[in-house]
Amino acid sequence: MTSPNLVLLYVEDPARSAQFYERLLGRPPVAAFPTYAAFTFDNGLHLGLWSTSARDFVSGGAGHRSELSFMVDDDREVRRLYEAWTALGVPFEQAPMTAVFGLTFVALDPDGHRLRVCMPDK
């Protein structure tokens, strides 16, 4: 079976978004073009940032209907990332709170994409 290995986020300005994610993730993009930027993670997942103004971009959808989630080992790491992202000036949609699956928070990228930090489902 083929496994998903790329998450695409549609963005207004790929350069601005790449700069945001480079600061957030502590790594540079592996590709950067005027209408697209990409990051690769140690676990093999890729993150693509695709410009909504690219001539080959086609989408009839509107709004953000998904989240990019970062699952961490424990509550302490959730809190540490919240403090680190706060220091970077990242905006938050949801402060740390305990959900049915544990401690979590939601940040926002420059285009309003939801970035959730939480622990793995158990």
Coordinates of N, CA and C in Angstrom, one line a residue:
M1 N 0.8 -1.2 0.0 CA 0.0 0.0 0.0 C 0.9 1.2 0.0
T2 N 0.5 2.2 -0.8 CA 1.2 3.5 -0.8 C 0.8 4.3 0.4
S3 N 1.8 5.0 1.0 CA 1.6 5.8 2.2 C 1.7 7.3 1.8
P4 N 0.8 8.1 2.4 CA 1.0 9.6 2.1 C 2.3 10.1 2.7
N5 N 2.9 11.0 1.9 CA 4.2 11.5 2.3 C 4.4 13.0 2.0
L6 N 3.3 13.6 1.6 CA 3.4 15.1 1.3 C 2.1 15.8 1.7
V7 N 2.2 16.8 2.5 CA 1.1 17.7 2.9 C 1.3 19.0 2.1
L8 N 0.3 19.4 1.4 CA 0.3 20.7 0.7 C -0.5 21.7 1.4
L9 N 0.0 22.9 1.6 CA -0.8 24.0 2.2 C -0.8 25.1 1.1
Y10 N -2.0 25.6 0.8 CA -2.1 26.7 -0.2 C -1.9 28.0 0.5
V11 N -1.0 28.8 0.0 CA -0.5 30.0 0.6 C -0.6 31.2 -0.3
E12 N -0.7 32.4 0.2 CA -0.7 33.6 -0.6 C 0.7 33.9 -1.1
D13 N 1.7 33.8 -0.2 CA 3.1 34.2 -0.5 C 4.0 33.1 0.0
P14 N 4.5 32.2 -0.9 CA 5.3 31.1 -0.5 C 6.6 31.5 0.2
A15 N 7.2 32.7 -0.2 CA 8.5 33.1 0.4 C 8.2 33.5 1.9
R16 N 7.1 34.2 2.1 CA 6.8 34.6 3.5 C 6.5 33.4 4.3
S17 N 5.7 32.5 3.8 CA 5.4 31.2 4.5 C 6.6 30.4 4.7
A18 N 7.6 30.3 3.8 CA 8.8 29.6 3.9 C 9.6 30.2 5.1
Q19 N 9.7 31.5 5.1 CA 10.4 32.2 6.2 C 9.8 31.8 7.6
F20 N 8.5 31.8 7.6 CA 7.8 31.5 8.9 C 8.1 30.1 9.3
Y21 N 8.0 29.1 8.4 CA 8.2 27.7 8.7 C 9.7 27.5 9.0
E22 N 10.6 28.2 8.3 CA 12.0 28.0 8.6 C 12.3 28.4 10.1
R23 N 11.7 29.5 10.5 CA 11.9 29.9 11.9 C 11.3 28.9 12.9
L24 N 10.1 28.5 12.5 CA 9.3 27.6 13.4 C 10.0 26.2 13.5
L25 N 10.5 25.7 12.4 CA 11.0 24.3 12.4 C 12.5 24.3 12.6
G26 N 13.2 25.4 12.5 CA 14.6 25.4 12.7 C 15.4 24.7 11.5
R27 N 14.8 24.8 10.3 CA 15.5 24.2 9.2 C 15.1 25.0 7.9
P28 N 16.0 25.1 6.9 CA 15.6 25.8 5.7 C 14.8 24.9 4.8
P29 N 14.1 25.5 3.8 CA 13.4 24.7 2.8 C 14.4 24.0 2.0
V30 N 13.9 22.8 1.5 CA 14.8 22.0 0.5 C 14.5 22.5 -0.9
A31 N 13.5 23.3 -1.1 CA 13.2 23.8 -2.5 C 12.5 25.2 -2.3
A32 N 12.8 26.1 -3.1 CA 12.2 27.4 -3.0 C 12.1 28.0 -4.4
F33 N 10.9 28.2 -4.9 CA 10.6 28.9 -6.1 C 9.6 30.0 -5.9
P34 N 9.4 30.9 -6.9 CA 8.5 32.0 -6.6 C 7.0 31.5 -6.2
T35 N 6.6 30.4 -6.7 CA 5.2 29.9 -6.4 C 5.2 28.7 -5.6
Y36 N 6.3 28.2 -5.1 CA 6.3 26.9 -4.3 C 7.6 26.8 -3.4
A37 N 7.4 26.3 -2.2 CA 8.5 26.0 -1.3 C 8.2 24.7 -0.7
A38 N 9.3 24.0 -0.2 CA 9.1 22.7 0.4 C 10.1 22.4 1.5
F39 N 9.6 21.7 2.5 CA 10.4 21.2 3.6 C 10.4 19.7 3.7
T40 N 11.4 19.1 4.1 CA 11.5 17.7 4.4 C 11.8 17.4 5.8
F41 N 11.0 16.5 6.4 CA 11.2 16.2 7.8 C 12.0 14.9 8.0
D42 N 12.5 14.7 9.2 CA 13.4 13.5 9.5 C 12.6 12.2 9.3
N43 N 11.2 12.2 9.4 CA 10.4 11.0 9.3 C 10.0 10.7 7.9
G44 N 10.5 11.5 6.9 CA 10.2 11.3 5.5 C 9.0 12.1 5.0
L45 N 8.3 12.7 5.9 CA 7.1 13.6 5.4 C 7.7 14.8 4.8
H46 N 6.9 15.3 3.8 CA 7.3 16.5 3.1 C 6.1 17.5 3.3
L47 N 6.5 18.8 3.4 CA 5.5 19.9 3.5 C 5.7 20.8 2.3
G48 N 4.7 21.0 1.5 CA 4.8 21.9 0.3 C 3.9 23.1 0.6
L49 N 4.4 24.3 0.2 CA 3.7 25.5 0.3 C 3.5 26.1 -1.1
W50 N 2.2 26.0 -1.6 CA 1.9 26.3 -3.0 C 1.1 27.5 -3.1
S51 N 1.6 28.4 -4.0 CA 0.9 29.7 -4.1 C -0.4 29.6 -4.8
T52 N -1.4 30.3 -4.2 CA -2.8 30.3 -4.8 C -2.8 31.1 -6.0
S53 N -1.8 31.9 -6.3 CA -1.7 32.7 -7.6 C -0.9 32.0 -8.7
A54 N -0.4 30.8 -8.4 CA 0.3 30.1 -9.5 C -0.6 29.8 -10.6
R55 N -0.1 29.9 -11.8 CA -1.0 29.7 -13.0 C -1.5 28.2 -13.1
D56 N -0.7 27.3 -12.5 CA -1.2 25.9 -12.5 C -1.9 25.5 -11.2
F57 N -2.3 26.4 -10.4 CA -3.0 26.1 -9.2 C -4.5 26.1 -9.5
V58 N -5.2 25.1 -9.2 CA -6.7 25.0 -9.4 C -7.3 24.4 -8.1
S59 N -8.3 25.2 -7.6 CA -9.0 24.7 -6.4 C -10.3 25.4 -6.4
G60 N -11.4 24.7 -6.2 CA -12.7 25.3 -6.1 C -13.1 25.4 -4.6
G61 N -12.2 25.0 -3.7 CA -12.5 25.0 -2.3 C -12.2 26.4 -1.7
A62 N -12.7 26.6 -0.5 CA -12.4 27.9 0.2 C -12.2 27.6 1.7
G63 N -11.4 28.4 2.3 CA -11.2 28.2 3.7 C -10.2 27.1 4.1
H64 N -10.0 27.0 5.4 CA -9.0 26.0 5.9 C -9.8 24.9 6.5
R65 N -9.7 23.7 6.0 CA -10.5 22.5 6.5 C -9.6 21.4 7.1
S66 N -8.4 21.8 7.5 CA -7.4 20.8 8.0 C -6.5 21.4 9.0
E67 N -5.6 20.6 9.6 CA -4.6 21.0 10.5 C -3.3 20.3 10.2
L68 N -2.2 21.0 10.4 CA -0.9 20.3 10.3 C -0.6 20.1 11.8
S69 N -0.4 18.8 12.2 CA -0.2 18.5 13.6 C 1.2 18.0 13.9
F70 N 1.7 18.4 15.0 CA 3.0 17.9 15.5 C 2.8 17.1 16.7
M71 N 2.9 15.8 16.7 CA 2.7 15.0 17.9 C 4.1 14.9 18.6
V72 N 4.0 15.2 19.9 CA 5.2 15.1 20.7 C 5.1 14.1 21.8
D73 N 6.1 13.9 22.5 CA 6.2 12.8 23.5 C 5.3 13.0 24.8
D74 N 5.3 14.2 25.3 CA 4.6 14.4 26.6 C 4.1 15.8 26.8
D75 N 3.4 16.0 27.9 CA 2.9 17.4 28.2 C 4.0 18.4 28.3
R76 N 5.1 18.0 28.9 CA 6.2 18.9 29.0 C 6.7 19.5 27.7
E77 N 6.7 18.6 26.6 CA 7.1 19.1 25.3 C 6.0 20.0 24.7
V78 N 4.8 19.7 24.9 CA 3.7 20.6 24.5 C 3.9 22.0 25.0
R79 N 4.1 22.0 26.3 CA 4.4 23.3 27.0 C 5.6 24.0 26.5
R80 N 6.7 23.2 26.3 CA 7.9 23.8 25.8 C 7.8 24.5 24.4
L81 N 7.1 23.8 23.5 CA 6.8 24.3 22.2 C 5.9 25.5 22.2
Y82 N 4.9 25.5 23.1 CA 4.1 26.7 23.2 C 4.9 27.9 23.7
E83 N 5.8 27.7 24.6 CA 6.7 28.8 25.1 C 7.6 29.3 24.0
A84 N 8.2 28.3 23.2 CA 9.2 28.6 22.2 C 8.5 29.4 21.0
W85 N 7.3 28.9 20.6 CA 6.5 29.6 19.6 C 6.0 31.0 20.0
T86 N 5.7 31.1 21.3 CA 5.3 32.4 21.8 C 6.4 33.4 21.7
A87 N 7.7 32.9 22.0 CA 8.9 33.8 21.9 C 9.1 34.2 20.5
L88 N 8.7 33.3 19.5 CA 8.9 33.7 18.1 C 7.8 34.6 17.6
G89 N 6.8 34.9 18.4 CA 5.7 35.8 18.0 C 4.7 35.1 17.2
V90 N 4.6 33.8 17.2 CA 3.6 33.0 16.5 C 2.2 33.3 17.1
P91 N 1.2 33.6 16.3 CA -0.2 33.8 16.8 C -0.8 32.5 17.2
F92 N -1.7 32.5 18.2 CA -2.4 31.3 18.6 C -3.9 31.4 18.5
E93 N -4.5 30.4 18.1 CA -6.0 30.3 18.0 C -6.5 29.7 19.3
Q94 N -5.8 28.8 19.9 CA -6.2 28.1 21.1 C -5.0 27.9 22.0
A95 N -5.1 28.5 23.2 CA -4.1 28.3 24.2 C -4.0 26.8 24.7
P96 N -3.0 26.4 25.3 CA -2.9 25.1 25.8 C -4.1 24.7 26.7
M97 N -4.7 23.6 26.4 CA -5.9 23.1 27.1 C -5.9 21.6 27.0
T98 N -6.6 20.9 27.9 CA -6.7 19.5 27.9 C -7.9 19.0 27.2
A99 N -7.7 18.3 26.1 CA -8.8 17.7 25.3 C -8.9 16.3 25.6
V100 N -9.8 15.6 25.0 CA -10.0 14.1 25.3 C -8.7 13.3 25.1
F101 N -7.9 13.8 24.2 CA -6.6 13.1 23.8 C -5.4 13.6 24.5
G102 N -5.6 14.6 25.4 CA -4.5 15.2 26.2 C -4.2 16.6 25.9
L103 N -3.1 17.2 26.5 CA -2.8 18.6 26.4 C -2.5 18.9 24.9
T104 N -3.0 20.1 24.5 CA -2.9 20.5 23.1 C -3.0 22.0 23.0
F105 N -2.5 22.6 21.9 CA -2.7 24.0 21.5 C -2.7 24.1 20.0
V106 N -3.3 25.2 19.5 CA -3.3 25.5 18.1 C -2.7 26.9 17.8
A107 N -1.7 26.9 16.9 CA -1.1 28.1 16.4 C -1.6 28.4 15.0
L108 N -1.3 29.5 14.5 CA -1.7 29.9 13.1 C -0.5 30.3 12.3
D109 N -0.4 29.9 11.0 CA 0.7 30.4 10.2 C 0.2 31.7 9.5
P110 N 1.1 32.3 8.7 CA 0.7 33.6 8.1 C -0.6 33.5 7.2
D111 N -1.0 32.4 6.7 CA -2.2 32.2 5.9 C -3.4 31.7 6.7
G112 N -3.2 31.6 8.1 CA -4.3 31.1 8.9 C -4.4 29.6 9.0
H113 N -3.5 28.8 8.5 CA -3.5 27.4 8.6 C -3.3 27.0 10.1
R114 N -4.1 26.1 10.5 CA -4.0 25.6 11.9 C -2.9 24.7 12.1
L115 N -2.0 25.0 13.2 CA -0.9 24.1 13.5 C -1.1 23.6 14.9
R116 N -1.4 22.3 15.0 CA -1.7 21.8 16.3 C -0.5 21.0 16.9
V117 N -0.3 21.2 18.2 CA 0.7 20.4 18.9 C 0.0 19.6 19.9
C118 N 0.3 18.3 20.0 CA -0.5 17.4 20.9 C 0.4 16.1 21.0
M119 N -0.1 15.2 21.9 CA 0.6 13.9 22.0 C -0.1 12.9 21.1
P120 N 0.6 11.8 20.8 CA 0.0 10.7 20.0 C -1.2 10.2 20.6
D121 N -2.2 9.8 19.7 CA -3.4 9.1 20.2 C -3.0 7.8 20.8
K122 N -3.6 7.5 22.0 CA -3.4 6.2 22.6 C -4.7 5.6 23.0

